[in-house]
Amino acid sequence: MFVVVFLLGYFWLDAVIIFLAIFLANIPNILLSSIAICLSLVHSKISKYAEAVKGLKTAKMVGSTSVLCVDKTGTLTEGHMKVSHVWTNQTLLDADTYKKDSVDTSLRKVAVLSCANQGKERNQMHSPVDAAVMTFFQEEDKVKVQSMMENHEMVYELPFNSFKKYQARIAKVAGGEKGYYLVIKGAPEVILRKCTTILVNGIEQKLEQPTRNSIINTVTLLGSNAEYVIGFSYLKLSESLYDENHLFDEDTIPLEGLRFVGLMSMNNPVRKGAQELVSKCQGAGIRILMLTGDHTEVAKAVAKSTDILPKETVFQDYLVRDKEQENFLHKEKHAVCVIQGQDVSEFSSQQLDNLLRQTRNVLFTRMSPNHKAQVVESCKRVYFGAVAYVGDEVNDIPALEKADTRILVKSSTCLPCNTVENLAISDDLSSICQSIQDSRLLVDNIKKCILYIVSFTLPTIGPFIFYILLDIPLPLGAFAILMLDLLALSSVPGIAMMSEEPEYELMKPQQFSDNKCLASETLISRAYGQLGIIQLVTGMFAYFVVMAENGFWPGKLIGIRNEWENDQAVVDIEDSYGQEWTYQQRKLLEITAQTAYFVALVLIQVASVLVCRTRIKSVFSVRWSHTLTATIVCLLLAIVFTAVVVPFLVPAALGLTSLKVEWWFLSLPFLLLMVASEELRKWGI
């Protein structure tokens, strides 16, 4: 544009100014503030059922979710556990039977020492597992539990984490007996690997392979009923090796040769709204992936109970990626590939991507925090759209930080809200569905707003382009454009479109592309190539009609800008019929033509609002369910009508004047053309 203007004979500084003016005018600066207002409105709406929404980006990204990765414990399940079964002395008992009949004291002692809060931490909150175990034994015999806690002092603790999958404590015996007890709880398969003996009816026996197999089978049985299983073991430390003043650390704790004591399983009810979340998200085309650190059988049961996986699922443990297994996973309708954390550690990024891309259903179990983060990163590479992660624990922080959208349940104990953008929700997971629905409506309405605002830029900069390139009198004055901005004609109707209801079912599968921008190529081409062109032609048509009716045909206007604006060298200019026009007469005609352009542009905005408020449905099939848009448009038209019809209410400096009645209808054919062209587009013609 600079080169063209310079070649037309303008001084280089004037050419730079004209170029910058057109360039900046082409940037819809009101668009950013309009989108910010739209995001704020939806942000406020989502906050009504999502107690803390941090970041406007979250309000937009949640609607673009194509994959939802969810933790199990405390997310899909409530996290409030209750002991249901106890395995001790090689016998499986339900909780009530154990309380009535069992005389076992070893499991009670090890479990209480493993789970009780001690010393300064005694008043702190238990974890769900610890709380369930302590409640169980306190209901059985609260006095004995209290006595055990008073007679043992915890001197060292190796906390539980998702990598080791066990917790170890050193308890110092108080009173007459001396020495230390090492008590360990954790994942049964991990505890079993550390044990060489088992305690049966108070007698220590060698832990043979058949007994190990029996324990594993019991864990599998309980896990298939969605029960969380934890194993217990202990070791009486030698007094000759560990005196009263011994300082323990992770390297000096003996973690081999332990005695296995028993198992305890806990019910962990599915959280309210979990099934609804899964059902609606799957119906909306969102893939659900469960990433849990729990036992595989527990994960399978919860996945089935929440409908993440169909009831008739056929599970295939991931062993070797051979041809036979690939065929099984592709051909079996309900085949699910079970991936454990140790498998993820062995995958390259490409292998994990291929697995997610090629396998219909995947279940991730025994996952560490880093494993979860790996899967989230892989999902971002494989799937278009946003990847969301729903979690509630410190272990979920790495995965949350990798996700596009971070969602925390209300009962979250990690609370990373201060460091990342995320969406905190209530305990009812169904609010995630409402968030996705509102966000999708937000994105849909923002696209309408962008289309309307961007299409308005071309008819405002077009007159200046013609003014420079064709050397014609200015079709639209700067004060008229200023008045359009003051009336917010380019922004307020667009913002009002945010109150529009959805045109279609929002919770249905959507097509995602790798372009996450709101303004797609199709939208921009419609804004400039269709709606913007029609609006520009409408204004220029009104301008040329007024000029022609007063004697200046379009051919006469081209190239006379310098003479037209010269109030000294040229006194009169002849029109197409030979009539002479003085400078004052020419300027009055110019203002009249500019007013015609202004009125035509305002009126064509009515059609623009009509066609922009629907992207899919016909404008005639959508009723004005929300009157905000209609009210604002009517108000702006009333102001413009008053400014033109009653000119003494507006200063003359604004460059507006009265028009003939017939000139008010010059935009009518183009209004019909705009509506008709959009209807043809929506019908696919």
Short mmCIF file of C-alpha atoms in Angstrom, two decimals, residues 333-606:
data_model
loop_
_atom_site.label_atom_id
_atom_site.label_comp_id
_atom_site.label_asym_id
_atom_site.label_seq_id
_atom_site.Cartn_x
_atom_site.Cartn_y
_atom_site.Cartn_z
CA LYS A 333 -15.43 -54.67 19.69
CA HIS A 334 -14.99 -54.21 23.45
CA ALA A 335 -11.24 -54.86 23.68
CA VAL A 336 -9.39 -52.79 26.27
CA CYS A 337 -5.62 -52.63 26.51
CA VAL A 338 -4.44 -52.48 30.14
CA ILE A 339 -1.23 -50.47 30.53
CA GLN A 340 0.68 -50.35 33.80
CA GLY A 341 3.10 -47.67 34.88
CA GLN A 342 6.12 -49.89 34.34
CA ASP A 343 5.03 -50.34 30.71
CA VAL A 344 4.82 -46.57 30.22
CA SER A 345 8.40 -46.27 31.51
CA GLU A 346 9.58 -48.56 28.71
CA PHE A 347 7.68 -46.73 25.95
CA SER A 348 9.28 -44.19 23.70
CA SER A 349 7.18 -41.11 22.93
CA GLN A 350 6.36 -42.48 19.48
CA GLN A 351 5.29 -45.87 20.86
CA LEU A 352 2.96 -44.26 23.37
CA ASP A 353 1.52 -41.99 20.67
CA ASN A 354 0.91 -44.95 18.37
CA LEU A 355 -0.79 -46.88 21.16
CA LEU A 356 -3.22 -44.04 21.88
CA ARG A 357 -3.79 -43.45 18.18
CA GLN A 358 -4.42 -47.09 17.22
CA THR A 359 -6.14 -48.58 20.27
CA ARG A 360 -9.83 -47.99 20.80
CA ASN A 361 -9.82 -48.27 24.62
CA VAL A 362 -6.90 -48.01 27.05
CA LEU A 363 -6.84 -48.35 30.84
CA PHE A 364 -3.79 -47.02 32.71
CA THR A 365 -3.09 -48.50 36.16
CA ARG A 366 -0.30 -48.38 38.74
CA MET A 367 0.69 -45.00 37.37
CA SER A 368 3.19 -42.71 39.06
CA PRO A 369 2.85 -38.90 38.76
CA ASN A 370 5.47 -38.82 36.00
CA HIS A 371 3.71 -41.60 34.12
CA LYS A 372 0.48 -39.60 34.18
CA ALA A 373 2.29 -36.53 32.88
CA GLN A 374 3.75 -38.64 30.02
CA VAL A 375 0.29 -39.80 28.98
CA VAL A 376 -1.10 -36.25 29.08
CA GLU A 377 1.76 -35.01 26.88
CA SER A 378 1.14 -37.85 24.45
CA CYS A 379 -2.57 -37.00 24.27
CA LYS A 380 -1.68 -33.41 23.38
CA ARG A 381 0.43 -34.69 20.49
CA VAL A 382 -2.11 -37.22 19.23
CA TYR A 383 -5.46 -35.45 19.57
CA PHE A 384 -6.72 -32.15 18.21
CA GLY A 385 -8.54 -29.95 20.67
CA ALA A 386 -7.61 -29.43 24.31
CA VAL A 387 -6.54 -32.10 26.80
CA ALA A 388 -8.09 -31.71 30.26
CA TYR A 389 -6.97 -33.41 33.45
CA VAL A 390 -9.17 -33.91 36.51
CA GLY A 391 -7.40 -34.65 39.78
CA ASP A 392 -7.43 -34.04 43.50
CA GLU A 393 -4.06 -34.98 45.00
CA VAL A 394 -0.48 -33.80 45.11
CA ASN A 395 0.37 -36.77 42.90
CA ASP A 396 -1.70 -35.17 40.13
CA ILE A 397 0.29 -31.92 39.98
CA PRO A 398 2.73 -33.01 37.20
CA ALA A 399 -0.17 -34.12 34.99
CA LEU A 400 -2.17 -30.99 35.81
CA GLU A 401 0.72 -28.77 34.78
CA LYS A 402 1.03 -30.54 31.42
CA ALA A 403 -2.69 -30.37 30.58
CA ASP A 404 -4.32 -27.58 28.56
CA THR A 405 -7.18 -27.42 31.08
CA ARG A 406 -6.65 -28.21 34.76
CA ILE A 407 -9.67 -29.24 36.79
CA LEU A 408 -9.61 -29.79 40.52
CA VAL A 409 -12.35 -31.24 42.64
CA LYS A 410 -13.52 -29.22 45.61
CA SER A 411 -11.98 -31.63 48.11
CA SER A 412 -8.57 -31.24 46.49
CA THR A 413 -5.67 -31.59 48.92
CA CYS A 414 -2.97 -30.35 46.55
CA LEU A 415 -4.44 -26.93 45.78
CA PRO A 416 -2.03 -25.87 43.02
CA CYS A 417 -4.48 -23.09 42.12
CA ASN A 418 -1.94 -20.44 43.00
CA THR A 419 0.56 -21.57 40.38
CA VAL A 420 -1.49 -22.69 37.36
CA GLU A 421 -4.66 -21.74 35.59
CA ASN A 422 -7.36 -24.20 36.52
CA LEU A 423 -11.01 -24.73 37.14
CA ALA A 424 -12.03 -25.75 40.65
CA ILE A 425 -15.40 -27.45 40.79
CA SER A 426 -17.80 -28.73 43.40
CA ASP A 427 -17.99 -32.34 44.51
CA ASP A 428 -20.66 -32.92 41.86
CA LEU A 429 -18.70 -33.90 38.76
CA SER A 430 -21.69 -33.14 36.55
CA SER A 431 -20.67 -29.48 36.82
CA ILE A 432 -17.79 -30.31 34.47
CA CYS A 433 -20.38 -31.12 31.80
CA GLN A 434 -22.07 -27.78 32.43
CA SER A 435 -18.70 -26.04 32.18
CA ILE A 436 -17.98 -27.71 28.83
CA GLN A 437 -21.45 -26.83 27.56
CA ASP A 438 -21.21 -23.17 28.60
CA SER A 439 -17.70 -22.89 27.22
CA ARG A 440 -18.75 -24.36 23.87
CA LEU A 441 -21.59 -21.84 23.75
CA LEU A 442 -19.05 -19.14 24.61
CA VAL A 443 -16.76 -20.13 21.73
CA ASP A 444 -19.71 -20.34 19.34
CA ASN A 445 -20.98 -16.88 20.31
CA ILE A 446 -17.50 -15.34 20.27
CA LYS A 447 -17.13 -16.49 16.66
CA LYS A 448 -20.38 -14.67 15.87
CA CYS A 449 -19.04 -11.58 17.63
CA ILE A 450 -15.75 -11.75 15.70
CA LEU A 451 -17.57 -12.19 12.40
CA TYR A 452 -19.74 -9.15 13.05
CA ILE A 453 -16.94 -6.86 14.26
CA VAL A 454 -14.36 -7.84 11.63
CA SER A 455 -16.88 -7.49 8.78
CA PHE A 456 -17.44 -3.88 9.93
CA THR A 457 -13.82 -2.88 9.29
CA LEU A 458 -13.91 -3.10 5.48
CA PRO A 459 -16.74 -0.56 4.90
CA THR A 460 -14.96 1.91 7.19
CA ILE A 461 -11.52 1.74 5.54
CA GLY A 462 -12.84 1.18 2.01
CA PRO A 463 -13.81 4.84 1.47
CA PHE A 464 -10.25 5.96 2.23
CA ILE A 465 -8.81 3.39 -0.17
CA PHE A 466 -11.10 4.63 -2.98
CA TYR A 467 -10.33 8.21 -1.97
CA ILE A 468 -6.62 7.55 -2.55
CA LEU A 469 -6.66 5.14 -5.48
CA LEU A 470 -9.52 6.64 -7.53
CA ASP A 471 -8.93 10.26 -6.60
CA ILE A 472 -12.61 10.80 -5.76
CA PRO A 473 -14.12 13.07 -3.10
CA LEU A 474 -14.06 11.42 0.33
CA PRO A 475 -17.08 9.02 0.58
CA LEU A 476 -17.14 8.89 4.39
CA GLY A 477 -15.91 11.59 6.73
CA ALA A 478 -13.67 11.03 9.71
CA PHE A 479 -16.26 12.55 12.05
CA ALA A 480 -18.87 10.10 10.79
CA ILE A 481 -16.55 7.19 11.59
CA LEU A 482 -15.92 8.73 14.99
CA MET A 483 -19.67 8.86 15.57
CA LEU A 484 -19.94 5.16 14.65
CA ASP A 485 -17.29 4.39 17.26
CA LEU A 486 -18.96 6.61 19.85
CA LEU A 487 -22.23 4.78 19.25
CA ALA A 488 -20.30 1.52 19.57
CA LEU A 489 -22.13 0.25 16.51
CA SER A 490 -19.25 -2.10 15.77
CA SER A 491 -19.03 -3.66 19.22
CA VAL A 492 -22.19 -3.44 21.32
CA PRO A 493 -24.40 -5.61 19.04
CA GLY A 494 -21.56 -8.12 18.85
CA ILE A 495 -21.28 -8.26 22.63
CA ALA A 496 -25.07 -8.57 22.88
CA MET A 497 -24.82 -11.74 20.79
CA MET A 498 -23.27 -13.43 23.82
CA SER A 499 -26.78 -13.74 25.23
CA GLU A 500 -27.90 -15.88 22.30
CA GLU A 501 -29.03 -19.42 22.96
CA PRO A 502 -27.28 -22.37 21.24
CA GLU A 503 -28.37 -23.24 17.71
CA TYR A 504 -27.72 -26.97 18.18
CA GLU A 505 -27.08 -29.60 20.82
CA LEU A 506 -23.79 -28.53 22.36
CA MET A 507 -22.96 -31.86 24.00
CA LYS A 508 -22.47 -33.78 20.78
CA PRO A 509 -19.31 -34.76 18.89
CA GLN A 510 -17.49 -31.82 17.35
CA GLN A 511 -14.75 -31.57 14.78
CA PHE A 512 -11.47 -30.23 16.14
CA SER A 513 -8.59 -28.97 14.05
CA ASP A 514 -4.97 -28.33 14.85
CA ASN A 515 -5.75 -24.60 14.63
CA LYS A 516 -6.98 -23.59 18.08
CA CYS A 517 -7.58 -19.96 17.04
CA LEU A 518 -11.10 -18.60 17.30
CA ALA A 519 -10.81 -16.80 13.95
CA SER A 520 -10.51 -19.53 11.32
CA GLU A 521 -9.76 -18.95 7.64
CA THR A 522 -13.41 -19.62 6.81
CA LEU A 523 -14.59 -17.00 9.31
CA ILE A 524 -12.15 -14.37 8.05
CA SER A 525 -13.06 -15.05 4.43
CA ARG A 526 -16.75 -14.62 5.27
CA ALA A 527 -16.05 -11.42 7.19
CA TYR A 528 -13.99 -9.75 4.48
CA GLY A 529 -14.94 -11.57 1.29
CA GLN A 530 -18.71 -11.73 1.78
CA LEU A 531 -20.25 -9.58 4.49
CA GLY A 532 -17.59 -6.86 4.38
CA ILE A 533 -17.76 -6.56 0.58
CA ILE A 534 -21.56 -6.30 0.65
CA GLN A 535 -21.42 -3.56 3.29
CA LEU A 536 -18.76 -1.63 1.36
CA VAL A 537 -20.69 -1.89 -1.90
CA THR A 538 -23.86 -0.74 -0.10
CA GLY A 539 -22.19 2.42 1.19
CA MET A 540 -20.46 3.22 -2.09
CA PHE A 541 -23.71 2.63 -4.00
CA ALA A 542 -25.52 5.15 -1.79
CA TYR A 543 -22.63 7.61 -2.23
CA PHE A 544 -22.58 7.36 -6.05
CA VAL A 545 -26.39 7.54 -6.31
CA VAL A 546 -26.51 10.83 -4.39
CA MET A 547 -23.64 12.19 -6.48
CA ALA A 548 -25.26 11.03 -9.74
CA GLU A 549 -28.65 12.51 -8.90
CA ASN A 550 -26.91 15.83 -8.39
CA GLY A 551 -25.08 15.65 -11.72
CA PHE A 552 -21.80 13.88 -10.94
CA TRP A 553 -21.70 10.45 -12.55
CA PRO A 554 -19.05 7.99 -11.25
CA GLY A 555 -16.85 8.49 -14.31
CA LYS A 556 -16.80 12.23 -13.70
CA LEU A 557 -15.78 11.83 -10.06
CA ILE A 558 -12.67 9.78 -10.78
CA GLY A 559 -9.55 11.92 -10.74
CA ILE A 560 -11.11 15.23 -9.58
CA ARG A 561 -10.21 15.01 -5.89
CA ASN A 562 -7.54 17.74 -6.04
CA GLU A 563 -9.80 20.13 -7.93
CA TRP A 564 -12.77 19.25 -5.70
CA GLU A 565 -10.91 20.09 -2.50
CA ASN A 566 -9.14 23.21 -3.85
CA ASP A 567 -10.94 26.30 -2.60
CA GLN A 568 -8.51 28.82 -4.14
CA ALA A 569 -7.12 27.85 -7.55
CA VAL A 570 -10.37 26.49 -8.94
CA VAL A 571 -13.57 28.39 -8.37
CA ASP A 572 -16.11 26.23 -10.12
CA ILE A 573 -16.26 22.62 -11.37
CA GLU A 574 -18.57 21.38 -14.08
CA ASP A 575 -20.62 18.23 -13.47
CA SER A 576 -21.62 15.62 -16.07
CA TYR A 577 -24.33 17.96 -17.43
CA GLY A 578 -22.14 21.06 -17.66
CA GLN A 579 -23.45 22.73 -14.52
CA GLU A 580 -20.92 24.65 -12.46
CA TRP A 581 -20.47 24.01 -8.74
CA THR A 582 -18.82 26.40 -6.32
CA TYR A 583 -16.64 25.18 -3.49
CA GLN A 584 -19.37 25.69 -0.88
CA GLN A 585 -21.90 23.84 -3.07
CA ARG A 586 -19.48 20.98 -3.63
CA LYS A 587 -18.78 20.60 0.10
CA LEU A 588 -22.52 20.56 0.87
CA LEU A 589 -23.01 17.84 -1.76
CA GLU A 590 -20.06 15.93 -0.35
CA ILE A 591 -21.58 16.03 3.15
CA THR A 592 -24.91 14.84 1.72
CA ALA A 593 -23.22 11.91 -0.08
CA GLN A 594 -21.28 11.06 3.07
CA THR A 595 -24.49 11.09 5.10
CA ALA A 596 -26.05 8.71 2.56
CA TYR A 597 -23.04 6.39 2.95
CA PHE A 598 -23.33 6.68 6.74
CA VAL A 599 -27.07 5.88 6.81
CA ALA A 600 -26.68 2.98 4.36
CA LEU A 601 -23.87 1.54 6.47
CA VAL A 602 -25.95 1.78 9.65
CA LEU A 603 -28.99 0.17 8.05
CA ILE A 604 -26.99 -2.67 6.49
CA GLN A 605 -25.80 -3.47 10.02
CA VAL A 606 -29.33 -4.65 10.78
#
